[in-house]
């Protein structure tokens, strides 16, 4: 039937004017075959045109009013039957895109034939086969009664659905030889809204027929010089009633740069590809669905997220239809997009040698899901451990760890800035910085031990009657903590002294506390009102609890 419809649209001979009718409709959609794909994956794309020609979108009732007078005997009647049945097939296929014996979407066809009088051979129906059977059953004989033909045809259309357009096709091969003038009948039919087409076969009174038809005559009167021309004439009228949905169709689909195109194919017409642009052309659309399909493959370097696949689809046709398409997006999962290093801020006591710090980086995609097998580089940008570095690939949970040792001693105190980075597929680094404070909050350990009198003996007496002591302070961080001596009976404080300082303590309750240089290897002679309270202070300002260093008893 495609060939029939194409023939119907072909230019008719000089004696067959072109006809016009209301246009068809075209709508468009585009859809993706998947809502989610992995990074670098592919998604099927379908661009669809749903078309309805004029008769499918705007149903009509068509009354075939056919001459079966005696002059139609033989070949003329045979050619008329073939042409009229071909016309029925045009409407059958045009209304739903399928030649299946059903005139669909509300359109109906009826047959009235005439000779001495007119008869209803089949009422308006959607049963195309019944209509063709009625046409096949026609037999020729008798005179020609145009008035009865037109009035009977109009009586059928008058009872049709109010929403259906009404069209009458009157085919005759002779002048009126029975009944009255048909002009009034035709005028009444036109006044009731019926569009009348006329076909004059052979040597007819064309003026009489043109008087019946709807103006202008150039699009409603068709001359068939011989009965062999009837099929082309009926096809031309069928084309006028049907009207293709669209001709000269062009769909230009520009696919987003995050994707590449492959496997482009169309169900009708042809498609050409230039980079990321597909141009789909279709000569003509009837009542049908046509599709453009292709595969869009994601470029990992573009990153993931909710990505529109083809944000621009432009439609044009000869008739000027405006067709818009949606812009569906696909969720691209698994492209590394973000990094989070934890803990964000940690504090460690430097304290015991061998202290380490561990940070954990988690790499996720645009939807917050972990991304495995991603190389993460770590470095300490600044702080006491600047320059420490390492790297690891993320696990199935999207995590990678970095552990580094703290620098022991005063040089190890301060704040490290630690950075974790991965390289995005497009080549730029994605990073996150965290902080680590290395602190010292532990005071020194202080002792005050008796030592020997430098003027005699190397072993301090058990009761340290001479009052000689060695002061020590040790600290895990500060190698040189200071030692201080406070008088338990006054505000006096002496020091700080380095660890290992030797002193002689003298208790003189009535004296002013003082500090003087010692003798020999005794560094200082310290006179107090009470006992000595010895404590240490490190470079971080941590102060130990005091230890008592008792002044010796007076000599016996």
Coordinates of C-alpha atoms in Angstrom, one line a residue:
X1 CA 0.0 0.0 0.0
X2 CA 3.0 2.3 0.3
X3 CA 3.2 2.3 -3.4
X4 CA -0.5 3.2 -3.7
X5 CA -0.1 6.1 -1.3
X6 CA 3.0 7.4 -3.1
X7 CA 1.1 7.2 -6.3
X8 CA -1.7 9.2 -4.8
X9 CA 0.7 11.9 -3.9
X10 CA 2.3 12.0 -7.4
X11 CA 1.4 14.9 -9.7
X12 CA -1.8 14.0 -11.6
X13 CA -2.2 14.5 -15.3
X14 CA -3.2 17.9 -16.7
X15 CA -6.9 16.9 -16.5
X16 CA -6.6 16.0 -12.8
X17 CA -6.2 18.9 -10.5
X18 CA -4.5 18.6 -7.1
X19 CA -6.6 18.5 -4.0
X20 CA -6.0 19.9 -0.5
X21 CA -7.1 18.9 3.0
X22 CA -6.1 19.5 6.6
X23 CA -2.6 18.4 7.6
X24 CA -1.5 15.6 9.9
X25 CA 0.4 15.7 13.2
X26 CA 3.8 14.6 14.3
X27 CA 5.1 14.2 17.9
X28 CA 8.5 13.3 19.2
X29 CA 10.0 11.6 22.2
X30 CA 13.5 10.4 23.1
X31 CA 14.2 7.7 25.7
X32 CA 17.2 5.9 27.2
X33 CA 17.4 2.2 27.5
X34 CA 18.8 2.4 31.0
X35 CA 18.6 4.8 33.9
X36 CA 22.0 3.9 35.4
X37 CA 25.4 3.0 33.8
X38 CA 28.9 2.6 35.1
X39 CA 31.7 5.0 34.4
X40 CA 32.7 4.4 30.7
X41 CA 29.6 2.4 30.1
X42 CA 27.0 2.6 27.3
X43 CA 23.3 3.4 27.1
X44 CA 20.9 2.7 24.2
X45 CA 19.1 5.8 23.0
X46 CA 15.8 5.9 21.0
X47 CA 14.4 9.0 19.2
X48 CA 10.8 8.4 18.1
X49 CA 8.5 10.1 15.7
X50 CA 4.8 9.3 16.1
X51 CA 2.9 10.5 13.1
X52 CA -0.7 10.7 12.1
X53 CA -1.8 11.8 8.7
X54 CA -4.7 14.1 8.3
X55 CA -7.5 11.5 8.2
X56 CA -6.0 9.6 11.2
X57 CA -5.9 12.7 13.4
X58 CA -9.2 14.2 12.1
X59 CA -11.7 11.3 11.3
X60 CA -14.0 11.7 8.2
X61 CA -17.1 10.0 6.8
X62 CA -16.7 9.4 3.1
X63 CA -19.6 8.6 0.9
X64 CA -18.8 7.0 -2.5
X65 CA -21.6 7.9 -4.9
X66 CA -21.0 5.7 -8.0
X67 CA -22.6 5.6 -11.4
X68 CA -23.9 2.2 -12.4
X69 CA -26.0 3.3 -15.3
X70 CA -26.1 1.3 -18.6
X71 CA -23.2 3.2 -20.1
X72 CA -20.9 1.9 -17.4
X73 CA -21.3 -1.7 -18.6
X74 CA -18.1 -3.7 -19.4
X75 CA -14.7 -2.2 -18.9
X76 CA -15.8 1.1 -17.4
X77 CA -17.5 -0.6 -14.5
X78 CA -14.6 -3.0 -14.0
X79 CA -12.1 -0.1 -13.9
X80 CA -14.4 1.8 -11.5
X81 CA -14.6 -1.1 -9.1
X82 CA -10.8 -1.5 -9.1
X83 CA -10.3 2.2 -8.6
X84 CA -12.9 2.6 -5.8
X85 CA -11.5 -0.5 -4.0
X86 CA -8.0 1.0 -4.2
X87 CA -9.4 4.2 -2.7
X88 CA -10.8 2.1 0.2
X89 CA -7.4 0.6 0.8
X90 CA -5.8 4.0 0.9
X91 CA -8.1 5.0 3.8
X92 CA -7.7 1.6 5.5
X93 CA -3.9 2.0 5.7
X94 CA -3.9 5.7 6.2
X95 CA -6.0 5.6 9.4
X96 CA -3.7 3.4 11.4
X97 CA -0.7 2.6 9.3
X98 CA -1.8 -1.0 8.6
X99 CA -3.7 -2.4 5.7
X100 CA -5.8 -4.8 7.7
X101 CA -9.4 -4.4 6.5
X102 CA -10.3 -1.9 9.2
X103 CA -10.7 1.8 8.7
X104 CA -9.5 3.0 12.0
X105 CA -9.6 6.0 14.3
X106 CA -13.2 6.9 13.6
X107 CA -13.1 7.3 9.9
X108 CA -15.9 5.5 8.0
X109 CA -16.8 4.8 4.3
X110 CA -20.3 4.2 2.7
X111 CA -21.4 3.3 -0.8
X112 CA -24.4 4.7 -2.7
X113 CA -24.8 3.7 -6.3
X114 CA -27.2 5.1 -8.9
X115 CA -28.9 4.5 -12.2
X116 CA -32.7 5.1 -12.6
X117 CA -32.7 5.6 -8.8
X118 CA -30.1 5.5 -6.0
X119 CA -29.5 2.7 -3.5
X120 CA -27.5 2.4 -0.3
X121 CA -25.2 -0.5 -1.0
X122 CA -23.5 -0.2 2.4
X123 CA -24.0 2.2 5.2
X124 CA -21.1 4.2 6.7
X125 CA -18.8 1.6 8.3
X126 CA -15.2 1.0 9.4
X127 CA -15.3 -2.5 7.8
X128 CA -13.2 -1.9 4.7
X129 CA -13.8 -5.5 3.4
X130 CA -17.6 -5.0 3.6
X131 CA -17.2 -1.8 1.5
X132 CA -15.1 -3.5 -1.1
X133 CA -17.6 -6.4 -1.3
X134 CA -20.4 -3.9 -1.9
X135 CA -18.4 -2.3 -4.7
X136 CA -17.7 -5.7 -6.3
X137 CA -21.5 -6.4 -6.2
X138 CA -22.4 -3.5 -8.4
X139 CA -24.0 -4.2 -11.8
X140 CA -24.7 -1.7 -14.6
X141 CA -28.0 -0.9 -16.3
X142 CA -30.6 1.9 -16.6
X143 CA -30.5 5.7 -17.0
X144 CA -28.7 8.4 -14.8
X145 CA -30.5 10.0 -11.8
X146 CA -27.9 12.5 -10.3
X147 CA -30.5 14.1 -8.0
X148 CA -31.4 10.8 -6.3
X149 CA -27.7 10.0 -6.1
X150 CA -26.6 13.2 -4.3
X151 CA -29.6 13.4 -2.0
X152 CA -29.3 9.7 -1.0
X153 CA -25.6 10.1 -0.3
X154 CA -26.2 13.3 1.7
X155 CA -28.9 11.4 3.7
X156 CA -26.3 8.9 4.8
X157 CA -23.8 11.7 5.8
X158 CA -26.5 13.6 7.6
X159 CA -26.7 10.8 10.1
X160 CA -23.0 10.5 10.6
X161 CA -21.0 11.5 13.7
X162 CA -21.1 15.3 14.3
X163 CA -17.3 15.3 14.9
X164 CA -16.5 13.7 11.6
X165 CA -15.8 15.7 8.6
X166 CA -18.2 14.8 5.7
X167 CA -17.0 14.2 2.2
X168 CA -18.9 12.9 -0.9
X169 CA -17.2 11.6 -4.1
X170 CA -19.6 11.6 -7.1
X171 CA -18.4 9.6 -10.1
X172 CA -20.5 9.7 -13.3
X173 CA -20.0 9.1 -17.0
X174 CA -23.0 11.0 -18.4
X175 CA -25.5 13.8 -18.2
X176 CA -28.7 13.6 -16.1
X177 CA -31.3 11.4 -17.9
X178 CA -33.7 10.7 -15.0
X179 CA -35.0 12.7 -12.1
X180 CA -34.6 16.4 -11.7
X181 CA -31.7 18.8 -11.7
X182 CA -29.2 17.8 -9.0
X183 CA -28.0 21.4 -8.4
X184 CA -30.4 22.0 -5.5
X185 CA -29.5 18.7 -3.9
X186 CA -25.8 19.5 -4.2
X187 CA -26.2 23.0 -2.8
X188 CA -28.1 21.6 0.2
X189 CA -25.4 19.0 0.9
X190 CA -22.7 21.7 0.7
X191 CA -24.7 24.0 3.0
X192 CA -24.9 21.1 5.5
X193 CA -21.1 21.0 5.6
X194 CA -20.4 18.2 3.1
X195 CA -17.3 18.7 0.8
X196 CA -18.2 17.3 -2.6
X197 CA -15.6 16.0 -5.1
X198 CA -16.7 15.2 -8.7
X199 CA -15.3 12.8 -11.2
X200 CA -16.3 13.0 -14.9
X201 CA -15.5 10.0 -17.0
X202 CA -15.2 10.4 -20.7
X203 CA -17.3 13.0 -22.6
X204 CA -19.4 14.4 -19.8
X205 CA -21.0 17.8 -19.1
X206 CA -18.2 19.0 -16.9
X207 CA -20.0 22.3 -16.2
X208 CA -22.9 20.3 -14.7
X209 CA -20.6 18.4 -12.4
X210 CA -18.6 21.5 -11.4
X211 CA -21.9 23.1 -10.4
X212 CA -22.3 20.3 -7.7
X213 CA -18.7 20.3 -6.3
X214 CA -17.3 22.4 -3.6
X215 CA -15.3 25.4 -4.7
X216 CA -12.7 25.8 -6.0
X217 CA -13.3 23.6 -8.9
X218 CA -9.5 23.3 -9.5
X219 CA -9.2 21.1 -6.4
X220 CA -12.6 19.4 -6.4
X221 CA -13.4 18.5 -10.1
X222 CA -11.4 15.6 -11.6
X223 CA -11.6 14.6 -15.3
X224 CA -10.9 10.9 -16.3
X225 CA -10.6 10.8 -20.1
X226 CA -10.9 7.0 -20.0
X227 CA -11.9 4.5 -17.3
X228 CA -8.2 3.4 -17.1
X229 CA -7.6 6.9 -15.6
X230 CA -10.1 6.3 -12.8
X231 CA -7.6 4.7 -10.4
X232 CA -5.2 7.6 -10.6
X233 CA -8.1 10.0 -10.0
X234 CA -9.4 8.1 -7.0
X235 CA -5.9 7.9 -5.6
X236 CA -5.4 11.7 -6.0
X237 CA -8.7 12.3 -4.1
X238 CA -7.5 9.8 -1.5
X239 CA -4.3 11.7 -1.1
X240 CA -6.3 14.9 -0.7
X241 CA -8.3 13.4 2.1
X242 CA -5.5 11.6 3.8
X243 CA -2.7 14.2 3.6
X244 CA 0.7 12.8 4.8
X245 CA 1.6 13.6 8.4
X246 CA 4.8 15.2 7.1
X247 CA 7.1 15.4 4.2
X248 CA 10.8 16.4 3.9
X249 CA 11.4 15.4 7.5
X250 CA 14.8 16.2 9.1
X251 CA 15.8 15.4 12.6
X252 CA 19.2 16.7 13.8
X253 CA 20.3 15.1 17.1
X254 CA 23.4 16.6 18.7
X255 CA 24.7 14.2 21.4
X256 CA 26.4 15.6 24.5
X257 CA 30.2 15.7 24.4
X258 CA 30.4 13.4 27.4
X259 CA 29.4 10.6 25.1
X260 CA 30.4 9.0 21.8
X261 CA 28.0 7.6 19.2
X262 CA 27.9 4.2 17.6
X263 CA 25.5 1.8 15.8
X264 CA 23.1 4.5 14.5
X265 CA 20.2 3.0 12.7
X266 CA 16.7 4.1 11.6
X267 CA 13.5 2.2 10.9
X268 CA 12.6 4.6 8.0
X269 CA 14.7 7.0 5.9
X270 CA 18.4 7.4 6.4
X271 CA 20.8 8.6 9.0
X272 CA 24.2 10.3 8.6
X273 CA 26.8 10.9 11.4
X274 CA 29.3 13.7 11.7
X275 CA 31.1 13.5 15.0
X276 CA 28.5 13.8 17.7
X277 CA 25.7 14.9 15.4
X278 CA 23.2 12.6 13.7
X279 CA 21.0 13.8 10.8
X280 CA 18.0 11.6 10.2
X281 CA 16.0 12.3 7.0
X282 CA 12.6 10.8 6.0
X283 CA 10.9 11.6 2.7
X284 CA 7.4 11.1 4.1
X285 CA 5.6 10.1 7.2
X286 CA 2.1 8.7 7.2
X287 CA 0.2 7.2 10.2
X288 CA 3.2 5.4 11.7
X289 CA 6.0 5.3 14.2
X290 CA 9.5 5.8 13.1
X291 CA 12.6 5.4 15.2
X292 CA 16.3 6.4 15.3
X293 CA 18.4 4.3 17.6
X294 CA 22.0 4.5 18.6
X295 CA 24.4 3.7 21.4
X296 CA 25.9 6.5 23.5
X297 CA 29.1 5.5 25.3
X298 CA 30.3 7.5 28.2
X299 CA 33.8 9.1 28.2
X300 CA 35.3 8.5 31.7
X301 CA 37.3 11.7 31.5
X302 CA 34.0 13.6 31.4
X303 CA 33.2 12.5 35.0
X304 CA 30.0 11.0 36.2
X305 CA 26.7 12.2 37.7
X306 CA 23.3 12.8 36.1
X307 CA 24.3 13.5 32.5
X308 CA 21.9 14.5 29.7
X309 CA 22.7 12.3 26.7
X310 CA 21.4 14.4 23.8
X311 CA 20.4 17.9 24.9
X312 CA 19.5 19.1 21.4
X313 CA 17.2 17.5 18.9
X314 CA 16.0 19.8 16.1
X315 CA 13.0 18.8 13.9
X316 CA 12.0 20.4 10.6
X317 CA 9.6 19.3 7.8
X318 CA 8.0 20.9 4.7
X319 CA 4.7 21.5 6.5
X320 CA 6.4 23.4 9.3
X321 CA 5.4 21.2 12.2
X322 CA 6.9 22.1 15.6
X323 CA 8.1 18.9 17.3
X324 CA 9.8 19.0 20.7
X325 CA 11.7 16.2 22.5
X326 CA 12.5 15.5 26.1
X327 CA 16.0 15.5 27.4
X328 CA 16.5 12.4 29.6
X329 CA 19.6 12.0 31.7
X330 CA 21.5 8.8 32.7
X331 CA 23.1 8.4 36.1
X332 CA 26.8 7.6 35.5
X333 CA 28.1 5.7 38.5
X334 CA 31.7 4.8 39.6
X335 CA 33.7 7.8 38.3
X336 CA 35.9 9.0 41.1
X337 CA 34.6 12.5 41.9
X338 CA 35.4 13.4 45.5
X339 CA 37.9 12.6 48.3
X340 CA 37.4 12.9 52.1
X341 CA 40.4 12.5 54.4
X342 CA 39.8 11.7 58.1
X343 CA 40.2 12.6 60.9
X344 CA 39.7 16.2 60.0
X345 CA 41.8 17.4 63.0
X346 CA 43.6 15.1 65.4
X347 CA 45.8 15.8 68.5
X348 CA 48.6 13.5 69.6
X349 CA 50.8 13.5 72.6
X350 CA 54.4 13.3 71.3
X351 CA 55.4 11.6 74.5
X352 CA 56.8 8.1 74.0
X353 CA 59.2 7.7 71.1
X354 CA 57.8 5.9 68.0
X355 CA 54.5 7.8 67.9
X356 CA 52.7 7.5 64.5
X357 CA 49.6 9.1 62.9
X358 CA 47.2 7.4 60.4
X359 CA 44.8 9.2 58.1
X360 CA 42.2 7.4 55.9
X361 CA 41.0 8.8 52.6
X362 CA 37.6 7.8 51.1
X363 CA 37.1 8.3 47.4
X364 CA 33.5 8.5 46.2
X365 CA 31.6 9.0 42.9
X366 CA 29.1 11.8 42.2
X367 CA 26.4 9.9 44.1
X368 CA 28.5 9.3 47.2
X369 CA 29.2 5.7 46.5
X370 CA 32.8 4.3 47.2
X371 CA 35.1 3.9 44.3
X372 CA 37.7 1.1 44.5
X373 CA 41.1 0.8 42.8
X374 CA 41.8 4.5 42.8
X375 CA 45.4 5.6 43.4
X376 CA 45.6 8.1 46.3
X377 CA 48.8 10.1 47.0
X378 CA 49.4 11.4 50.5
X379 CA 51.9 14.1 51.6
X380 CA 52.6 16.2 54.7
X381 CA 52.7 19.7 53.2
X382 CA 53.9 21.6 56.2
X383 CA 54.6 21.2 59.9
X384 CA 57.2 19.3 61.9
X385 CA 56.9 16.2 59.6
X386 CA 56.8 18.1 56.2
X387 CA 58.0 16.0 53.4
X388 CA 56.6 12.7 54.6
X389 CA 54.7 11.0 51.8
X390 CA 53.1 7.8 50.7
X391 CA 50.4 6.3 48.5
X392 CA 47.9 3.5 48.2
X393 CA 45.0 2.2 46.1
X394 CA 41.5 2.4 47.5
X395 CA 39.9 -0.8 48.7
X396 CA 36.5 -2.2 47.8
X397 CA 35.2 0.1 50.4
X398 CA 36.8 3.1 48.6
X399 CA 39.4 3.7 51.4
X400 CA 43.2 4.1 51.5
X401 CA 45.4 4.6 54.6
X402 CA 48.5 6.6 55.2
X403 CA 50.6 6.2 58.3
X404 CA 53.8 8.2 59.2
X405 CA 56.0 8.5 62.3
X406 CA 56.2 11.7 64.3
X407 CA 59.5 13.4 64.7
X408 CA 60.7 12.9 68.3
X409 CA 61.9 15.9 70.3
X410 CA 61.1 19.5 70.3
X411 CA 61.4 19.6 66.5
X412 CA 58.4 17.3 66.4
X413 CA 56.1 19.7 68.0
X414 CA 53.6 21.7 65.9
X415 CA 50.8 21.2 63.3
X416 CA 51.1 19.0 60.2
X417 CA 49.0 19.8 57.2
X418 CA 48.3 16.4 55.5
X419 CA 47.0 16.2 52.0
X420 CA 45.3 13.3 50.2
X421 CA 44.8 13.5 46.4
X422 CA 43.7 11.4 43.5
X423 CA 43.9 12.3 39.8
X424 CA 40.5 12.8 38.1
X425 CA 40.0 11.1 34.8
X426 CA 40.3 14.4 33.0
X427 CA 43.8 14.9 34.6
X428 CA 43.2 17.4 37.4
X429 CA 44.0 16.6 41.0
X430 CA 41.1 16.3 43.5
X431 CA 42.4 16.8 47.1
X432 CA 41.4 17.2 50.7
X433 CA 43.6 18.6 53.6
X434 CA 43.5 17.7 57.3
X435 CA 45.4 18.8 60.3
X436 CA 47.5 16.9 62.9
X437 CA 48.7 18.6 66.1
X438 CA 51.7 17.1 67.8
X439 CA 51.8 18.4 71.4
X440 CA 53.7 17.8 74.7
X441 CA 51.5 18.0 77.8
X442 CA 53.6 15.7 80.0
X443 CA 55.7 17.3 82.7
X444 CA 59.3 16.3 83.3
X445 CA 60.3 13.7 85.9
X446 CA 62.3 15.3 88.7
X447 CA 64.5 13.8 91.4
X448 CA 66.5 15.3 94.3
X449 CA 69.1 12.8 95.4
X450 CA 71.8 13.2 98.1
X451 CA 75.3 13.4 96.8
X452 CA 78.7 13.4 98.4
X453 CA 80.5 16.2 100.2
X454 CA 83.1 17.3 97.8
X455 CA 85.6 17.9 100.6
X456 CA 85.5 14.4 101.9
X457 CA 84.3 11.0 100.7
X458 CA 82.5 9.8 97.7
X459 CA 79.5 8.1 99.4
X460 CA 76.8 10.4 100.8
X461 CA 76.1 9.7 104.4
X462 CA 72.8 8.0 105.1
X463 CA 71.3 11.0 106.7
X464 CA 73.0 13.5 104.4
X465 CA 74.1 15.6 107.3
X466 CA 76.1 17.8 105.0
X467 CA 73.1 18.8 102.8
X468 CA 74.6 18.0 99.4
X469 CA 72.1 17.1 96.6
X470 CA 72.0 16.5 92.9
X471 CA 69.0 17.7 91.0
X472 CA 67.8 15.8 87.8
X473 CA 64.9 16.3 85.3
X474 CA 64.1 14.1 82.4
X475 CA 61.5 14.7 79.7
X476 CA 60.3 12.6 76.7
X477 CA 60.3 15.6 74.4
X478 CA 62.6 18.3 75.9
X479 CA 66.2 17.1 76.2
X480 CA 67.0 20.0 78.6
X481 CA 64.2 20.6 81.0
X482 CA 64.9 23.2 83.8
X483 CA 64.9 22.5 87.5
X484 CA 63.7 24.9 90.1
X485 CA 64.0 25.1 93.9
X486 CA 61.3 26.7 95.9
X487 CA 61.5 27.5 99.6
X488 CA 58.7 25.8 101.5
X489 CA 58.6 28.6 104.1
X490 CA 58.8 31.6 101.8
X491 CA 58.0 32.7 98.2
X492 CA 61.6 32.4 97.1
X493 CA 62.3 30.3 94.0
X494 CA 65.8 29.6 92.6
X495 CA 66.6 28.3 89.1
X496 CA 66.1 27.1 86.5
X497 CA 69.0 24.8 86.7
X498 CA 70.0 22.2 84.1
X499 CA 69.5 18.6 85.0
X500 CA 72.5 17.3 87.0
X501 CA 73.0 20.5 89.0
X502 CA 74.6 19.9 92.4
X503 CA 73.6 22.1 95.4
X504 CA 74.2 22.5 99.1
X505 CA 71.1 23.2 101.0
X506 CA 71.3 25.3 104.2
X507 CA 68.3 25.9 106.5
X508 CA 68.4 29.3 108.3
X509 CA 64.9 30.3 109.5
X510 CA 66.0 33.8 110.4
X511 CA 68.0 34.4 107.2
X512 CA 66.9 35.8 103.9
X513 CA 66.8 33.0 101.3
X514 CA 69.7 33.3 98.9
X515 CA 71.7 31.6 96.2
X516 CA 75.5 31.7 96.1
X517 CA 78.1 29.9 93.9
X518 CA 79.2 26.5 95.4
X519 CA 82.6 25.1 96.1
X520 CA 84.3 22.5 94.0
X521 CA 81.8 20.5 91.9
X522 CA 78.9 22.0 93.9
X523 CA 77.2 24.4 91.6
X524 CA 75.2 26.4 94.1
X525 CA 74.8 27.0 97.8
X526 CA 71.1 27.7 98.5
X527 CA 69.9 29.0 101.9
X528 CA 66.2 28.5 102.7
X529 CA 64.0 29.3 105.6
X530 CA 62.3 25.9 105.2
X531 CA 62.8 22.8 103.1
X532 CA 63.4 22.6 99.4
X533 CA 60.5 21.8 97.0
X534 CA 62.1 20.8 93.7
X535 CA 60.1 20.8 90.4
X536 CA 60.9 20.8 86.7
X537 CA 59.6 22.8 83.7
X538 CA 60.0 21.7 80.1
X539 CA 60.1 23.8 76.9
X540 CA 56.3 23.4 76.5
X541 CA 55.7 24.9 79.9
X542 CA 54.7 21.7 81.6
X543 CA 55.5 21.8 85.3
X544 CA 56.0 18.7 87.4
X545 CA 54.7 18.2 90.9
X546 CA 57.3 19.2 93.5
X547 CA 59.4 16.7 95.3
X548 CA 60.7 17.4 98.7
X549 CA 64.4 17.8 99.3
X550 CA 64.8 18.0 103.1
X551 CA 67.4 20.2 104.7
X552 CA 69.7 18.1 106.8
X553 CA 69.4 18.1 110.5
X554 CA 71.7 20.4 112.5
X555 CA 75.2 19.0 113.4
X556 CA 75.4 17.1 116.7

